[in-house]
mmCIF file of C-alpha atoms in Angstrom:
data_model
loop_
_atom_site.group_PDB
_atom_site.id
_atom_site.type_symbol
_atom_site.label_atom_id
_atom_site.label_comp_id
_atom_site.label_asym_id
_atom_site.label_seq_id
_atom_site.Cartn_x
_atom_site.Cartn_y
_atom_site.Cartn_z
ATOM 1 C CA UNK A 1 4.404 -1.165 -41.927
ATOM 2 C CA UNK A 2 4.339 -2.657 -38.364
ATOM 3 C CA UNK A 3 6.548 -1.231 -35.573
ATOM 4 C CA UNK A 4 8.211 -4.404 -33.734
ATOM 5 C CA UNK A 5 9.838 -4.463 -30.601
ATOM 6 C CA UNK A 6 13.203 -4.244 -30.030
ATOM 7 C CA UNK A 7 14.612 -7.784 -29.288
ATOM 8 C CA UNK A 8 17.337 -7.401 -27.285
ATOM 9 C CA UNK A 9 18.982 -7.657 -23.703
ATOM 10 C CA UNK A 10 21.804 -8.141 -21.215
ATOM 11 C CA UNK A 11 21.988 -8.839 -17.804
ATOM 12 C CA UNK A 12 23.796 -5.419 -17.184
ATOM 13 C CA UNK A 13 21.659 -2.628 -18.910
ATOM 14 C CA UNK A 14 18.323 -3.545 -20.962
ATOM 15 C CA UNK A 15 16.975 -1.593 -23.581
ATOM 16 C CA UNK A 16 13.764 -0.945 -23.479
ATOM 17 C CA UNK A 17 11.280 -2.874 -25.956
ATOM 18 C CA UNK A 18 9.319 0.205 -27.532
ATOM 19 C CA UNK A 19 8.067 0.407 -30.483
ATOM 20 C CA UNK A 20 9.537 3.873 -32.365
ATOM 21 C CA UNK A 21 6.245 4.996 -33.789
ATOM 22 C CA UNK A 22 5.194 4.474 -30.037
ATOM 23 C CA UNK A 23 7.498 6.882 -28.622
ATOM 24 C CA UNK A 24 6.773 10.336 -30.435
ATOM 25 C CA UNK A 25 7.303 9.478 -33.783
ATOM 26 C CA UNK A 26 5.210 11.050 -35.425
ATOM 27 C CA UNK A 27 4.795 8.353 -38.336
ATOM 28 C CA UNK A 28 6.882 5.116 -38.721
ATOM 29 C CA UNK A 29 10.350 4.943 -39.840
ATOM 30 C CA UNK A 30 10.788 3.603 -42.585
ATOM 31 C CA UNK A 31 12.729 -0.008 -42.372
ATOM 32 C CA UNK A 32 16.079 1.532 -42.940
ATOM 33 C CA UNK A 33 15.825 4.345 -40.105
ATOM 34 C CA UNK A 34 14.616 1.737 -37.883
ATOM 35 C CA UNK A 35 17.245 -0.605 -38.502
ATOM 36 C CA UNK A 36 19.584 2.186 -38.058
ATOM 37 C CA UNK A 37 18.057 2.933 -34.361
ATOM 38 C CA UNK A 38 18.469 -0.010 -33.566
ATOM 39 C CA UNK A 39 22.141 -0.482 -34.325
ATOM 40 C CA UNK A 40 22.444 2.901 -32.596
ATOM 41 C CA UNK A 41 20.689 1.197 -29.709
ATOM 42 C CA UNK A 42 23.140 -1.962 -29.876
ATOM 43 C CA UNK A 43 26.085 0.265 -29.734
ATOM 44 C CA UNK A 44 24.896 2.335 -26.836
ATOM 45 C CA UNK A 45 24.085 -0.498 -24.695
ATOM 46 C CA UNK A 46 27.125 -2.442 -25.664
ATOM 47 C CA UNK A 47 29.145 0.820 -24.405
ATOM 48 C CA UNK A 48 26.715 1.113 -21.107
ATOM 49 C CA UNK A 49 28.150 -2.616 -20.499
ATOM 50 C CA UNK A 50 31.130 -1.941 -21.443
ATOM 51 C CA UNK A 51 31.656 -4.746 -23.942
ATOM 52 C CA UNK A 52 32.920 -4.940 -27.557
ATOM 53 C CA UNK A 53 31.277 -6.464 -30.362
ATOM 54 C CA UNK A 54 32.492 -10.669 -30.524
ATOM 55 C CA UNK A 55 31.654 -13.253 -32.995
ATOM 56 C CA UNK A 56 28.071 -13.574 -32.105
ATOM 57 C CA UNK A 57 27.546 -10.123 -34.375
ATOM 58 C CA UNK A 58 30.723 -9.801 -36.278
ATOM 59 C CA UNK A 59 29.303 -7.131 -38.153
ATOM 60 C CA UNK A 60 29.526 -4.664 -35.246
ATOM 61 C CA UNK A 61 32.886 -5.276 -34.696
ATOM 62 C CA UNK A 62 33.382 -1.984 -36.732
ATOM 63 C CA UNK A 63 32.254 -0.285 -33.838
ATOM 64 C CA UNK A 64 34.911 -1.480 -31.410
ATOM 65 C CA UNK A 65 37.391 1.249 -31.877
ATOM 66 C CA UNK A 66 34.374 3.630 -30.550
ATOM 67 C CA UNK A 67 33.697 1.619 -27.431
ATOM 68 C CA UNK A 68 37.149 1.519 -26.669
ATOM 69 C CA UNK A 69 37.708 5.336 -26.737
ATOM 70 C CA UNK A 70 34.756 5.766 -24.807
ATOM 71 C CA UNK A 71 34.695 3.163 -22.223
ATOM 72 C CA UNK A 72 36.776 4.892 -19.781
ATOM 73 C CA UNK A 73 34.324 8.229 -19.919
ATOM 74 C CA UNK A 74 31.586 5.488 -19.492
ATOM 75 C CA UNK A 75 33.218 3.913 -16.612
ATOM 76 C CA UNK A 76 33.374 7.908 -15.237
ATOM 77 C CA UNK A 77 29.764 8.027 -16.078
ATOM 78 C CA UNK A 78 28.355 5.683 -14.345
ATOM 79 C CA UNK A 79 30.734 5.874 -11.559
ATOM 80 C CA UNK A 80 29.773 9.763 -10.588
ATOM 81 C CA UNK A 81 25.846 8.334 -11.252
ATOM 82 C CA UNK A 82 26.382 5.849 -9.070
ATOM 83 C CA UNK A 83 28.148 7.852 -6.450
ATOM 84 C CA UNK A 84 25.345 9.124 -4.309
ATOM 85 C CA UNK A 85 26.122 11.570 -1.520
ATOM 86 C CA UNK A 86 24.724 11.317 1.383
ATOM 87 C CA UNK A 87 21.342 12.509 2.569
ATOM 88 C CA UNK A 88 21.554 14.908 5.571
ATOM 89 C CA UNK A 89 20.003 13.708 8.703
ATOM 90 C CA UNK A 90 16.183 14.706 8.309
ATOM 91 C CA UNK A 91 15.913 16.348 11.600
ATOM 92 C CA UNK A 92 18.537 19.098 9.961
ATOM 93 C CA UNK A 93 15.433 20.316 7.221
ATOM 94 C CA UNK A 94 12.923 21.663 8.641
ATOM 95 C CA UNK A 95 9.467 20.516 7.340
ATOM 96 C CA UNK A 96 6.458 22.103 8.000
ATOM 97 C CA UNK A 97 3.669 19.849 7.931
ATOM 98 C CA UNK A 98 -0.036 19.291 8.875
ATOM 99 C CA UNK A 99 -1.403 16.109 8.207
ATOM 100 C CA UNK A 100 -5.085 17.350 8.801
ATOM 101 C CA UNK A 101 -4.980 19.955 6.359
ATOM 102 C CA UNK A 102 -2.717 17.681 4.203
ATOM 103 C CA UNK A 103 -5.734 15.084 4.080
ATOM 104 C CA UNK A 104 -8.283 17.809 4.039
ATOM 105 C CA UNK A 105 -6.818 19.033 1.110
ATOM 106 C CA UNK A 106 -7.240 15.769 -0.536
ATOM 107 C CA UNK A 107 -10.481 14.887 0.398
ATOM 108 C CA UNK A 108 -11.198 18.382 -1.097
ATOM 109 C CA UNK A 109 -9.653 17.243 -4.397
ATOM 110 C CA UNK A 110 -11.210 14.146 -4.357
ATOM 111 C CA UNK A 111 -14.769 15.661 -3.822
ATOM 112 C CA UNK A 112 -14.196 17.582 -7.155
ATOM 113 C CA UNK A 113 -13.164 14.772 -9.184
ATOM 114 C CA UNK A 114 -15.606 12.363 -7.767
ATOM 115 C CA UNK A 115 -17.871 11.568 -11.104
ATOM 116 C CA UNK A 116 -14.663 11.228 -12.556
ATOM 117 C CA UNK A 117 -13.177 8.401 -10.163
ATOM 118 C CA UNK A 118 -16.678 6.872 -10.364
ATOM 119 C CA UNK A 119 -16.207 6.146 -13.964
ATOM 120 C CA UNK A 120 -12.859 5.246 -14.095
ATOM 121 C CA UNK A 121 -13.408 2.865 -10.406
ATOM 122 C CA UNK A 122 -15.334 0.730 -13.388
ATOM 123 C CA UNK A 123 -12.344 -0.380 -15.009
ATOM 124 C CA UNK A 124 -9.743 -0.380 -12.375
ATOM 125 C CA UNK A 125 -11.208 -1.651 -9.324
ATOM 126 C CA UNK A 126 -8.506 -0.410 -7.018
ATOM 127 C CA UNK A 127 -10.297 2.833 -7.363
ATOM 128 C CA UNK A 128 -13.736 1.921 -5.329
ATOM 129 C CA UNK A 129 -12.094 2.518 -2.245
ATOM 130 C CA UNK A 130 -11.128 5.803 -3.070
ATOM 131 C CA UNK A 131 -14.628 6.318 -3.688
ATOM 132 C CA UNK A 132 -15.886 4.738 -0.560
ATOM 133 C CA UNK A 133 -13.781 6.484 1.662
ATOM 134 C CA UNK A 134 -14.467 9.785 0.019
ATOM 135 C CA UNK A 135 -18.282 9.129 0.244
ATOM 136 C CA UNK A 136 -17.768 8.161 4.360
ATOM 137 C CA UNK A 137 -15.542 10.903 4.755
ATOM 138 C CA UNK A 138 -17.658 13.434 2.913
ATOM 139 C CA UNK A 139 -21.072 12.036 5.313
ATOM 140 C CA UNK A 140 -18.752 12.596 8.207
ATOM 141 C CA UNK A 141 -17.976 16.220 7.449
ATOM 142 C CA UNK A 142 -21.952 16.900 6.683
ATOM 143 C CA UNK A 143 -22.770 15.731 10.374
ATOM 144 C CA UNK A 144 -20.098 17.520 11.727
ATOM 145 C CA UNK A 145 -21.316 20.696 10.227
ATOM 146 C CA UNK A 146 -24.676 19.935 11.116
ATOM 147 C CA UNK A 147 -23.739 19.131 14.784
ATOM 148 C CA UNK A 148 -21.748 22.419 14.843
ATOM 149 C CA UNK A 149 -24.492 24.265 13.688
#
């Protein structure tokens, strides 16, 4: 059996289109579990937008009584999610920071890796300037340690 998509949405919260057997199953479900997720799914999102069930799917109507006992707790939900205090002023934290050894440290990393980025800078070209700039910067650092010598 094929896993298909999910098929549905609302302009207030979308459920995502995965496939189950794409998202840790660990073999398909059969056509009755995955119709069941999917009501599941229906419900959920029909309580995230907190809507009841209409003529357009009159059999989930039955679940009306549930979004209505829990649309206040949803409209808590979302509220405290929502509700973000605010950041202290960034010159309170303390950060200690050194971009040198920052980038050092990353040239470093990407030195390691650098066969690795090679091959994959073949299928994602976005990737070759990584690889550029780690080949200039790692010339650079070989004539500096040749001029310090």
């Amino acid at each position: 059996m094929l896993c298909q998509p999910l098929k549905w949405k609302t302009t207030s919260v979308r459920i995502s289109r995965s496939r189950p057997c794409r998202v840790g199953f660990a073999e398909p479900p059969s056509q009755q579990a995955t119709r069941s997720l999917i009501m599941i799914a229906k419900c959920l999102q029909n309580l995230a937008n907190l809507v009841e069930f209409g003529g357009k799917e009159p059999y989930m109507e039955v679940v009306n009584p549930f979004i209505l006992k829990n649309k206040e707790r949803m409209i808590v939900f979302l509220d405290q999610l929502s509700n973000v205090k605010e950041k202290p002023p960034s010159e309170d934290i303390p950060v200690k920071s050194d971009p040198a050894r920052d980038l050092a440290t990353l040239h470093h990393i990407c030195v390691t890796h650098l066969p690795d980025i090679q091959s994959m800078a073949k299928n994602q070209p976005a990737l070759k300037k990584l690889v550029t700039v780690t080949e200039i910067l790692t010339k650079h650092k070989e004539r500096y340690a040749e001029m310090i010598r």
